[in-house]
């Protein structure tokens, strides 16, 4: 399973890039507003593309099909690695179908049930993003949706990638991997939590102390 970063904060993306484990980035208007209000969305996305060599999702906000198609074409022209995010409703589905035929890569966003994912895949989307955390927030089992989508896509040999999104903690990442998601997109804090364990810290401290003791005995 690939790890992508779910942020529009370029400092976080630069820091994470140094680990060599992040192969893509997802953004949305809320993440843009949080990280870089006052800077053009295009500018932020293009800068992210200069840091990460991989797909970078940028979201459309138009409200009608023609508007979404125009916006998708424009966003896709920002950089060859840009993937256009389109939310899955009736309008979005038609737009996904139209722009996918033009070769524009679409990450279908705001997926909350497997039917939405199947429709997006049939329409030609490259990625579907089930939102795990937001389903958990309202008492549903978000990861069950990821599992169902993976099972359906496997059974019918869809080439569309399952991108587990709205992941809130490290356990979500493990569950997404076990569910067979192709990609997990995670906030920077979740990525940091993935490599931390108190026993690692305690163990390192003990090795350090013992190394100092051994060096003192030798000298
Ligand atoms: C990523 O593509 C999504 O926009 C993001 O994971 C949503 O996360 P949230 O539900 O924590 O806002």
PDB file of C-alpha atoms and ligand atoms in Angstrom:
ATOM      1  CA  UNK A   1       0.000   0.000   0.000  1.00  0.00           C
ATOM      2  CA  UNK A   2       1.318   3.418  -0.986  1.00  0.00           C
ATOM      3  CA  UNK A   3       1.414   6.247   1.551  1.00  0.00           C
ATOM      4  CA  UNK A   4       0.288   9.689   0.442  1.00  0.00           C
ATOM      5  CA  UNK A   5       0.215  12.858   2.510  1.00  0.00           C
ATOM      6  CA  UNK A   6      -3.144  14.549   3.115  1.00  0.00           C
ATOM      7  CA  UNK A   7      -2.211  18.208   3.463  1.00  0.00           C
ATOM      8  CA  UNK A   8      -1.631  21.456   1.566  1.00  0.00           C
ATOM      9  CA  UNK A   9       1.101  22.505   3.990  1.00  0.00           C
ATOM     10  CA  UNK A  10       4.288  22.639   1.905  1.00  0.00           C
ATOM     11  CA  UNK A  11       6.564  22.640   4.977  1.00  0.00           C
ATOM     12  CA  UNK A  12       5.006  19.372   6.139  1.00  0.00           C
ATOM     13  CA  UNK A  13       5.326  17.923   2.651  1.00  0.00           C
ATOM     14  CA  UNK A  14       9.015  18.897   2.444  1.00  0.00           C
ATOM     15  CA  UNK A  15       9.655  17.330   5.873  1.00  0.00           C
ATOM     16  CA  UNK A  16       7.823  14.124   4.967  1.00  0.00           C
ATOM     17  CA  UNK A  17       9.531  13.889   1.570  1.00  0.00           C
ATOM     18  CA  UNK A  18      12.869  13.446   3.341  1.00  0.00           C
ATOM     19  CA  UNK A  19      11.704  10.064   4.719  1.00  0.00           C
ATOM     20  CA  UNK A  20      11.331   8.702   1.191  1.00  0.00           C
ATOM     21  CA  UNK A  21       8.013   7.001   1.927  1.00  0.00           C
ATOM     22  CA  UNK A  22       5.499   9.487   0.526  1.00  0.00           C
ATOM     23  CA  UNK A  23       4.565   8.928  -3.117  1.00  0.00           C
ATOM     24  CA  UNK A  24       1.642  11.326  -3.550  1.00  0.00           C
ATOM     25  CA  UNK A  25      -0.369  14.131  -1.967  1.00  0.00           C
ATOM     26  CA  UNK A  26      -4.057  14.908  -1.603  1.00  0.00           C
ATOM     27  CA  UNK A  27      -5.395  18.399  -1.023  1.00  0.00           C
ATOM     28  CA  UNK A  28      -8.866  19.860  -0.782  1.00  0.00           C
ATOM     29  CA  UNK A  29     -10.225  23.408  -0.353  1.00  0.00           C
ATOM     30  CA  UNK A  30     -10.351  23.032   3.450  1.00  0.00           C
ATOM     31  CA  UNK A  31      -6.710  21.917   3.621  1.00  0.00           C
ATOM     32  CA  UNK A  32      -5.731  24.782   1.299  1.00  0.00           C
ATOM     33  CA  UNK A  33      -7.586  27.297   3.481  1.00  0.00           C
ATOM     34  CA  UNK A  34      -5.923  25.896   6.612  1.00  0.00           C
ATOM     35  CA  UNK A  35      -2.392  25.785   5.229  1.00  0.00           C
ATOM     36  CA  UNK A  36      -2.049  28.593   2.766  1.00  0.00           C
ATOM     37  CA  UNK A  37      -4.912  31.084   2.779  1.00  0.00           C
ATOM     38  CA  UNK A  38      -3.893  34.111   0.746  1.00  0.00           C
ATOM     39  CA  UNK A  39      -1.812  32.032  -1.667  1.00  0.00           C
ATOM     40  CA  UNK A  40      -3.434  30.920  -4.933  1.00  0.00           C
ATOM     41  CA  UNK A  41      -4.486  27.239  -4.943  1.00  0.00           C
ATOM     42  CA  UNK A  42      -2.638  26.753  -8.238  1.00  0.00           C
ATOM     43  CA  UNK A  43       0.572  28.163  -6.744  1.00  0.00           C
ATOM     44  CA  UNK A  44       0.364  25.812  -3.746  1.00  0.00           C
ATOM     45  CA  UNK A  45      -0.347  22.748  -5.896  1.00  0.00           C
ATOM     46  CA  UNK A  46       2.465  23.509  -8.348  1.00  0.00           C
ATOM     47  CA  UNK A  47       4.891  23.938  -5.448  1.00  0.00           C
ATOM     48  CA  UNK A  48       3.778  20.586  -3.993  1.00  0.00           C
ATOM     49  CA  UNK A  49       4.444  19.023  -7.412  1.00  0.00           C
ATOM     50  CA  UNK A  50       8.004  20.345  -7.248  1.00  0.00           C
ATOM     51  CA  UNK A  51       8.552  18.551  -3.923  1.00  0.00           C
ATOM     52  CA  UNK A  52       6.809  15.207  -4.460  1.00  0.00           C
ATOM     53  CA  UNK A  53       7.359  13.120  -7.582  1.00  0.00           C
ATOM     54  CA  UNK A  54       3.940  11.543  -7.786  1.00  0.00           C
ATOM     55  CA  UNK A  55       0.237  12.243  -8.122  1.00  0.00           C
ATOM     56  CA  UNK A  56      -1.017  15.431  -6.436  1.00  0.00           C
ATOM     57  CA  UNK A  57      -4.787  15.801  -6.103  1.00  0.00           C
ATOM     58  CA  UNK A  58      -6.440  19.216  -6.439  1.00  0.00           C
ATOM     59  CA  UNK A  59     -10.176  19.637  -6.029  1.00  0.00           C
ATOM     60  CA  UNK A  60     -12.828  21.151  -8.307  1.00  0.00           C
ATOM     61  CA  UNK A  61     -15.580  23.264  -6.759  1.00  0.00           C
ATOM     62  CA  UNK A  62     -17.796  24.090  -9.778  1.00  0.00           C
ATOM     63  CA  UNK A  63     -21.474  23.327  -9.314  1.00  0.00           C
ATOM     64  CA  UNK A  64     -22.547  22.213 -12.803  1.00  0.00           C
ATOM     65  CA  UNK A  65     -21.223  19.673 -15.304  1.00  0.00           C
ATOM     66  CA  UNK A  66     -19.832  22.139 -17.856  1.00  0.00           C
ATOM     67  CA  UNK A  67     -18.237  24.151 -15.066  1.00  0.00           C
ATOM     68  CA  UNK A  68     -16.647  21.020 -13.573  1.00  0.00           C
ATOM     69  CA  UNK A  69     -15.328  19.935 -16.969  1.00  0.00           C
ATOM     70  CA  UNK A  70     -13.792  23.360 -17.623  1.00  0.00           C
ATOM     71  CA  UNK A  71     -12.331  23.514 -14.120  1.00  0.00           C
ATOM     72  CA  UNK A  72     -10.955  19.954 -14.405  1.00  0.00           C
ATOM     73  CA  UNK A  73      -9.248  20.803 -17.718  1.00  0.00           C
ATOM     74  CA  UNK A  74      -7.749  23.921 -16.182  1.00  0.00           C
ATOM     75  CA  UNK A  75      -6.512  22.173 -12.991  1.00  0.00           C
ATOM     76  CA  UNK A  76      -5.093  19.265 -15.012  1.00  0.00           C
ATOM     77  CA  UNK A  77      -3.037  21.751 -17.049  1.00  0.00           C
ATOM     78  CA  UNK A  78      -1.208  23.063 -13.944  1.00  0.00           C
ATOM     79  CA  UNK A  79       1.303  20.185 -13.905  1.00  0.00           C
ATOM     80  CA  UNK A  80       1.536  16.698 -15.496  1.00  0.00           C
ATOM     81  CA  UNK A  81       1.266  15.045 -12.040  1.00  0.00           C
ATOM     82  CA  UNK A  82      -1.949  16.790 -11.056  1.00  0.00           C
ATOM     83  CA  UNK A  83      -4.976  14.568 -10.490  1.00  0.00           C
ATOM     84  CA  UNK A  84      -8.338  16.314 -10.468  1.00  0.00           C
ATOM     85  CA  UNK A  85     -10.641  15.676  -7.530  1.00  0.00           C
ATOM     86  CA  UNK A  86     -14.346  15.600  -8.311  1.00  0.00           C
ATOM     87  CA  UNK A  87     -17.027  14.822  -5.692  1.00  0.00           C
ATOM     88  CA  UNK A  88     -19.374  11.953  -6.473  1.00  0.00           C
ATOM     89  CA  UNK A  89     -22.914  13.131  -7.059  1.00  0.00           C
ATOM     90  CA  UNK A  90     -25.037  13.143 -10.219  1.00  0.00           C
ATOM     91  CA  UNK A  91     -23.254  16.211 -11.581  1.00  0.00           C
ATOM     92  CA  UNK A  92     -19.840  14.914 -10.610  1.00  0.00           C
ATOM     93  CA  UNK A  93     -20.445  11.529 -12.222  1.00  0.00           C
ATOM     94  CA  UNK A  94     -21.211  13.056 -15.621  1.00  0.00           C
ATOM     95  CA  UNK A  95     -18.166  15.321 -15.355  1.00  0.00           C
ATOM     96  CA  UNK A  96     -15.959  12.334 -14.375  1.00  0.00           C
ATOM     97  CA  UNK A  97     -17.146  10.437 -17.442  1.00  0.00           C
ATOM     98  CA  UNK A  98     -16.457  13.397 -19.752  1.00  0.00           C
ATOM     99  CA  UNK A  99     -13.006  14.364 -18.479  1.00  0.00           C
ATOM    100  CA  UNK A 100     -11.803  10.762 -18.070  1.00  0.00           C
ATOM    101  CA  UNK A 101     -12.438  10.217 -21.794  1.00  0.00           C
ATOM    102  CA  UNK A 102     -10.071  13.127 -22.433  1.00  0.00           C
ATOM    103  CA  UNK A 103      -7.338  11.358 -20.466  1.00  0.00           C
ATOM    104  CA  UNK A 104      -7.629  13.532 -17.352  1.00  0.00           C
ATOM    105  CA  UNK A 105      -6.962  11.524 -14.191  1.00  0.00           C
ATOM    106  CA  UNK A 106      -9.757  11.824 -11.645  1.00  0.00           C
ATOM    107  CA  UNK A 107      -9.710  11.151  -7.918  1.00  0.00           C
ATOM    108  CA  UNK A 108     -13.371  10.745  -7.001  1.00  0.00           C
ATOM    109  CA  UNK A 109     -13.869  12.307  -3.614  1.00  0.00           C
ATOM    110  CA  UNK A 110     -16.557  12.271  -0.910  1.00  0.00           C
ATOM    111  CA  UNK A 111     -17.263   8.541  -1.363  1.00  0.00           C
ATOM    112  CA  UNK A 112     -19.304   7.116   1.493  1.00  0.00           C
ATOM    113  CA  UNK A 113     -20.730   3.893   0.070  1.00  0.00           C
ATOM    114  CA  UNK A 114     -19.599   1.214  -2.420  1.00  0.00           C
ATOM    115  CA  UNK A 115     -22.211   2.111  -5.059  1.00  0.00           C
ATOM    116  CA  UNK A 116     -20.621   5.538  -5.454  1.00  0.00           C
ATOM    117  CA  UNK A 117     -17.237   3.871  -5.940  1.00  0.00           C
ATOM    118  CA  UNK A 118     -18.586   1.427  -8.548  1.00  0.00           C
ATOM    119  CA  UNK A 119     -20.193   4.254 -10.515  1.00  0.00           C
ATOM    120  CA  UNK A 120     -17.006   6.310 -10.423  1.00  0.00           C
ATOM    121  CA  UNK A 121     -14.969   3.328 -11.637  1.00  0.00           C
ATOM    122  CA  UNK A 122     -17.426   2.608 -14.454  1.00  0.00           C
ATOM    123  CA  UNK A 123     -17.270   6.271 -15.451  1.00  0.00           C
ATOM    124  CA  UNK A 124     -13.498   6.041 -15.809  1.00  0.00           C
ATOM    125  CA  UNK A 125     -12.093   7.473 -12.570  1.00  0.00           C
ATOM    126  CA  UNK A 126      -8.471   6.622 -11.772  1.00  0.00           C
ATOM    127  CA  UNK A 127      -9.002   6.753  -7.976  1.00  0.00           C
ATOM    128  CA  UNK A 128     -11.917   6.512  -5.549  1.00  0.00           C
ATOM    129  CA  UNK A 129     -11.580   8.042  -2.094  1.00  0.00           C
ATOM    130  CA  UNK A 130     -13.808   6.514   0.598  1.00  0.00           C
ATOM    131  CA  UNK A 131     -13.850   8.841   3.629  1.00  0.00           C
ATOM    132  CA  UNK A 132     -13.283   6.555   6.607  1.00  0.00           C
ATOM    133  CA  UNK A 133     -13.070   9.051   9.487  1.00  0.00           C
ATOM    134  CA  UNK A 134     -16.162  11.010   8.515  1.00  0.00           C
ATOM    135  CA  UNK A 135     -18.198   7.784   8.495  1.00  0.00           C
ATOM    136  CA  UNK A 136     -16.760   6.764  11.874  1.00  0.00           C
ATOM    137  CA  UNK A 137     -17.689  10.242  13.157  1.00  0.00           C
ATOM    138  CA  UNK A 138     -21.383   9.513  12.596  1.00  0.00           C
ATOM    139  CA  UNK A 139     -21.285   6.004  14.054  1.00  0.00           C
ATOM    140  CA  UNK A 140     -20.773   4.030  10.841  1.00  0.00           C
ATOM    141  CA  UNK A 141     -17.944   1.605  10.108  1.00  0.00           C
ATOM    142  CA  UNK A 142     -15.850   3.592   7.629  1.00  0.00           C
ATOM    143  CA  UNK A 143     -13.325   0.823   7.060  1.00  0.00           C
ATOM    144  CA  UNK A 144     -16.109  -1.627   6.104  1.00  0.00           C
ATOM    145  CA  UNK A 145     -16.744   0.601   3.089  1.00  0.00           C
ATOM    146  CA  UNK A 146     -13.075   0.354   2.081  1.00  0.00           C
ATOM    147  CA  UNK A 147     -13.223  -3.447   2.458  1.00  0.00           C
ATOM    148  CA  UNK A 148     -16.391  -3.691   0.352  1.00  0.00           C
ATOM    149  CA  UNK A 149     -14.977  -1.500  -2.415  1.00  0.00           C
ATOM    150  CA  UNK A 150     -11.733  -3.500  -2.554  1.00  0.00           C
ATOM    151  CA  UNK A 151     -13.692  -6.774  -2.725  1.00  0.00           C
ATOM    152  CA  UNK A 152     -15.941  -5.510  -5.529  1.00  0.00           C
ATOM    153  CA  UNK A 153     -13.103  -3.990  -7.536  1.00  0.00           C
ATOM    154  CA  UNK A 154     -11.071  -7.202  -7.202  1.00  0.00           C
ATOM    155  CA  UNK A 155     -13.976  -9.397  -8.228  1.00  0.00           C
ATOM    156  CA  UNK A 156     -14.736  -7.373 -11.352  1.00  0.00           C
ATOM    157  CA  UNK A 157     -11.131  -6.467 -12.176  1.00  0.00           C
ATOM    158  CA  UNK A 158     -11.608  -2.707 -12.025  1.00  0.00           C
ATOM    159  CA  UNK A 159      -8.308  -0.912 -12.563  1.00  0.00           C
ATOM    160  CA  UNK A 160      -9.463   2.041 -10.428  1.00  0.00           C
ATOM    161  CA  UNK A 161      -7.324   2.478  -7.295  1.00  0.00           C
ATOM    162  CA  UNK A 162      -8.879   2.502  -3.834  1.00  0.00           C
ATOM    163  CA  UNK A 163      -7.505   5.468  -1.887  1.00  0.00           C
ATOM    164  CA  UNK A 164      -8.430   5.290   1.800  1.00  0.00           C
ATOM    165  CA  UNK A 165      -9.035   8.908   2.896  1.00  0.00           C
ATOM    166  CA  UNK A 166     -10.120  10.792   5.982  1.00  0.00           C
ATOM    167  CA  UNK A 167      -7.768   8.642   8.064  1.00  0.00           C
ATOM    168  CA  UNK A 168      -7.411  10.034  11.562  1.00  0.00           C
ATOM    169  CA  UNK A 169      -4.973   7.761  13.420  1.00  0.00           C
ATOM    170  CA  UNK A 170      -2.295   5.089  12.854  1.00  0.00           C
ATOM    171  CA  UNK A 171      -4.696   2.189  13.430  1.00  0.00           C
ATOM    172  CA  UNK A 172      -6.712   3.420  10.436  1.00  0.00           C
ATOM    173  CA  UNK A 173      -3.595   2.985   8.287  1.00  0.00           C
ATOM    174  CA  UNK A 174      -3.076  -0.617   9.421  1.00  0.00           C
ATOM    175  CA  UNK A 175      -6.752  -1.371   8.865  1.00  0.00           C
ATOM    176  CA  UNK A 176      -6.634   0.203   5.392  1.00  0.00           C
ATOM    177  CA  UNK A 177      -3.610  -1.947   4.502  1.00  0.00           C
ATOM    178  CA  UNK A 178      -5.354  -5.102   5.780  1.00  0.00           C
ATOM    179  CA  UNK A 179      -8.469  -4.145   3.831  1.00  0.00           C
ATOM    180  CA  UNK A 180      -6.393  -4.082   0.632  1.00  0.00           C
ATOM    181  CA  UNK A 181      -6.536  -0.343  -0.089  1.00  0.00           C
ATOM    182  CA  UNK A 182      -4.001   0.581  -2.762  1.00  0.00           C
ATOM    183  CA  UNK A 183      -3.185   3.912  -1.120  1.00  0.00           C
ATOM    184  CA  UNK A 184      -3.681   5.513   2.298  1.00  0.00           C
ATOM    185  CA  UNK A 185      -3.579   9.302   2.431  1.00  0.00           C
ATOM    186  CA  UNK A 186      -2.629  10.516   5.904  1.00  0.00           C
ATOM    187  CA  UNK A 187      -2.187  13.836   7.716  1.00  0.00           C
ATOM    188  CA  UNK A 188       1.423  14.582   8.677  1.00  0.00           C
ATOM    189  CA  UNK A 189       0.678  13.921  12.369  1.00  0.00           C
ATOM    190  CA  UNK A 190      -0.550  10.422  11.503  1.00  0.00           C
ATOM    191  CA  UNK A 191       2.596   9.735   9.460  1.00  0.00           C
ATOM    192  CA  UNK A 192       4.710  10.794  12.464  1.00  0.00           C
ATOM    193  CA  UNK A 193       2.651   8.572  14.764  1.00  0.00           C
ATOM    194  CA  UNK A 194       3.310   5.622  12.441  1.00  0.00           C
ATOM    195  CA  UNK A 195       7.011   5.502  13.300  1.00  0.00           C
ATOM    196  CA  UNK A 196       6.714   6.157  17.032  1.00  0.00           C
ATOM    197  CA  UNK A 197       6.560   3.631  19.846  1.00  0.00           C
ATOM    198  CA  UNK A 198       7.404   4.267  23.510  1.00  0.00           C
ATOM    199  CA  UNK A 199       9.371   1.013  23.690  1.00  0.00           C
ATOM    200  CA  UNK A 200      11.552   2.204  20.804  1.00  0.00           C
ATOM    201  CA  UNK A 201      12.351   5.387  22.768  1.00  0.00           C
ATOM    202  CA  UNK A 202      12.994   3.436  25.996  1.00  0.00           C
ATOM    203  CA  UNK A 203      15.131   0.893  24.123  1.00  0.00           C
ATOM    204  CA  UNK A 204      17.222   3.600  22.446  1.00  0.00           C
ATOM    205  CA  UNK A 205      17.775   5.339  25.779  1.00  0.00           C
ATOM    206  CA  UNK A 206      18.929   2.061  27.385  1.00  0.00           C
ATOM    207  CA  UNK A 207      21.322   1.256  24.507  1.00  0.00           C
ATOM    208  CA  UNK A 208      22.737   4.783  24.768  1.00  0.00           C
ATOM    209  CA  UNK A 209      23.286   4.462  28.523  1.00  0.00           C
ATOM    210  CA  UNK A 210      24.873   1.005  28.160  1.00  0.00           C
ATOM    211  CA  UNK A 211      27.151   2.235  25.364  1.00  0.00           C
ATOM    212  CA  UNK A 212      28.315   5.082  27.623  1.00  0.00           C
ATOM    213  CA  UNK A 213      28.911   2.644  30.534  1.00  0.00           C
ATOM    214  CA  UNK A 214      30.844   0.227  28.325  1.00  0.00           C
ATOM    215  CA  UNK A 215      33.000   3.068  26.987  1.00  0.00           C
ATOM    216  CA  UNK A 216      33.721   4.283  30.558  1.00  0.00           C
ATOM    217  CA  UNK A 217      34.801   0.771  31.688  1.00  0.00           C
ATOM    218  CA  UNK A 218      37.188   0.476  28.687  1.00  0.00           C
ATOM    219  CA  UNK A 219      38.836   3.858  29.277  1.00  0.00           C
TER     220      UNK A 219
HETATM  221  C1  LIG B   1      -8.504  13.467   1.100  1.00  0.00           C
HETATM  222  O1  LIG B   1      -8.516  13.298  -0.097  1.00  0.00           O
HETATM  223  C2  LIG B   1      -9.664  14.001   1.838  1.00  0.00           C
HETATM  224  O2  LIG B   1     -10.049  15.231   1.338  1.00  0.00           O
HETATM  225  C3  LIG B   1      -9.341  14.064   3.300  1.00  0.00           C
HETATM  226  O3  LIG B   1      -8.735  12.840   3.678  1.00  0.00           O
HETATM  227  C4  LIG B   1     -10.539  14.367   4.176  1.00  0.00           C
HETATM  228  O4  LIG B   1     -10.178  14.223   5.518  1.00  0.00           O
HETATM  229  P1  LIG B   1     -11.087  14.767   6.726  1.00  0.00           P
HETATM  230  O5  LIG B   1     -12.358  13.992   6.736  1.00  0.00           O
HETATM  231  O6  LIG B   1     -10.259  14.541   7.935  1.00  0.00           O
HETATM  232  O7  LIG B   1     -11.344  16.233   6.437  1.00  0.00           O
END
